[in-house]
Structures are given as C-alpha cells and as structure tokens.
mmCIF file of C-alpha atoms in Angstrom:
data_model
loop_
_atom_site.group_PDB
_atom_site.id
_atom_site.type_symbol
_atom_site.label_atom_id
_atom_site.label_comp_id
_atom_site.label_asym_id
_atom_site.label_seq_id
_atom_site.Cartn_x
_atom_site.Cartn_y
_atom_site.Cartn_z
ATOM 1 C CA UNK A 1 102.149 71.815 119.802
ATOM 2 C CA UNK A 2 99.908 73.143 117.048
ATOM 3 C CA UNK A 3 100.780 73.604 113.398
ATOM 4 C CA UNK A 4 98.429 75.889 111.465
ATOM 5 C CA UNK A 5 98.551 77.676 108.137
ATOM 6 C CA UNK A 6 96.347 79.318 105.511
ATOM 7 C CA UNK A 7 96.803 78.835 101.777
ATOM 8 C CA UNK A 8 95.133 81.211 99.308
ATOM 9 C CA UNK A 9 94.468 81.072 95.582
ATOM 10 C CA UNK A 10 92.313 83.828 94.122
ATOM 11 C CA UNK A 11 89.253 84.258 96.342
ATOM 12 C CA UNK A 12 89.542 80.865 97.997
ATOM 13 C CA UNK A 13 91.480 79.975 101.107
ATOM 14 C CA UNK A 14 92.060 76.796 103.089
ATOM 15 C CA UNK A 15 92.993 76.777 106.767
ATOM 16 C CA UNK A 16 94.644 73.744 108.315
ATOM 17 C CA UNK A 17 95.449 73.061 111.960
ATOM 18 C CA UNK A 18 96.930 69.923 113.520
ATOM 19 C CA UNK A 19 97.427 69.173 117.203
ATOM 20 C CA UNK A 20 100.679 67.242 117.595
ATOM 21 C CA UNK A 21 100.349 66.810 121.355
ATOM 22 C CA UNK A 22 98.705 64.158 123.492
ATOM 23 C CA UNK A 23 96.344 66.659 125.168
ATOM 24 C CA UNK A 24 93.375 68.780 124.095
ATOM 25 C CA UNK A 25 94.430 72.292 122.995
ATOM 26 C CA UNK A 26 92.470 75.533 122.493
ATOM 27 C CA UNK A 27 93.458 77.229 119.219
ATOM 28 C CA UNK A 28 92.968 80.917 118.337
ATOM 29 C CA UNK A 29 93.794 81.972 114.769
ATOM 30 C CA UNK A 30 93.820 85.649 113.770
ATOM 31 C CA UNK A 31 92.845 85.839 110.102
ATOM 32 C CA UNK A 32 94.543 88.150 107.601
ATOM 33 C CA UNK A 33 92.761 91.451 107.009
ATOM 34 C CA UNK A 34 89.894 91.077 104.558
ATOM 35 C CA UNK A 35 89.334 87.391 105.328
ATOM 36 C CA UNK A 36 85.853 86.459 106.450
ATOM 37 C CA UNK A 37 85.417 84.119 109.351
ATOM 38 C CA UNK A 38 83.155 81.596 107.660
ATOM 39 C CA UNK A 39 85.033 78.371 107.002
ATOM 40 C CA UNK A 40 83.261 75.219 105.846
ATOM 41 C CA UNK A 41 84.861 72.072 107.320
ATOM 42 C CA UNK A 42 86.603 69.875 104.742
ATOM 43 C CA UNK A 43 88.382 67.544 107.168
ATOM 44 C CA UNK A 44 87.702 67.541 110.859
ATOM 45 C CA UNK A 45 88.052 65.282 113.830
ATOM 46 C CA UNK A 46 84.762 66.495 115.401
ATOM 47 C CA UNK A 47 86.158 70.019 115.783
ATOM 48 C CA UNK A 48 83.636 72.838 116.320
ATOM 49 C CA UNK A 49 84.842 76.215 115.007
ATOM 50 C CA UNK A 50 83.664 79.511 116.496
ATOM 51 C CA UNK A 51 84.174 82.701 114.471
ATOM 52 C CA UNK A 52 84.238 86.210 115.919
ATOM 53 C CA UNK A 53 85.932 89.553 115.183
ATOM 54 C CA UNK A 54 88.270 88.255 112.476
ATOM 55 C CA UNK A 55 89.393 85.302 114.559
ATOM 56 C CA UNK A 56 88.684 81.597 114.594
ATOM 57 C CA UNK A 57 88.754 79.657 117.839
ATOM 58 C CA UNK A 58 88.373 75.971 118.381
ATOM 59 C CA UNK A 59 89.464 73.101 120.566
ATOM 60 C CA UNK A 60 91.374 70.279 118.950
ATOM 61 C CA UNK A 61 91.506 66.938 120.720
ATOM 62 C CA UNK A 62 94.840 65.194 121.262
ATOM 63 C CA UNK A 63 96.382 64.385 117.874
ATOM 64 C CA UNK A 64 93.281 65.945 116.210
ATOM 65 C CA UNK A 65 93.003 68.136 113.109
ATOM 66 C CA UNK A 66 90.873 70.651 111.223
ATOM 67 C CA UNK A 67 90.856 71.803 107.591
ATOM 68 C CA UNK A 68 88.289 74.301 106.332
ATOM 69 C CA UNK A 69 87.539 76.199 103.130
ATOM 70 C CA UNK A 70 86.501 79.812 102.675
ATOM 71 C CA UNK A 71 85.392 81.571 99.500
ATOM 72 C CA UNK A 72 85.665 85.386 99.710
ATOM 73 C CA UNK A 73 83.607 86.499 96.728
#
C-alpha cells in the first residue's frame, strides 16, 4: 500500500509518498494542472524520481519513503 499527498502554500508544494508494504512498489503520481514536474528531494530513502508529461514516477523500496519540494514561480 502507498500513501501519497501534495500540500500547497502559495507557489510552493510538497509531495510525500510512503510505501507501507514489505515489497518494492512502482508509484505513478499525476500532478494537478499547472504543477511542474521538478521536485527537489527533501527526504528520500534512495528514491530516484522520473518526471514526464505532468506525472512523477518512482520506485519505493519496501517500507521506503519520498518527500520532495517544488517552487512554481
């Protein structure tokens, strides 16, 4: 199971994703319209994020996590 959410304040947004399972999981997040796909890692368990066409995709290891920050100026 994956829990993910985006929080926004002004032009900044933070995305968080946590893998609650004991196996590696591929995650695909469709971003809200107008959001860019450039997120700088804030907290990560060696997670590599790929951005394309308004979507983020990444693999999260078992019980892994990712948190990234975006600034849409």
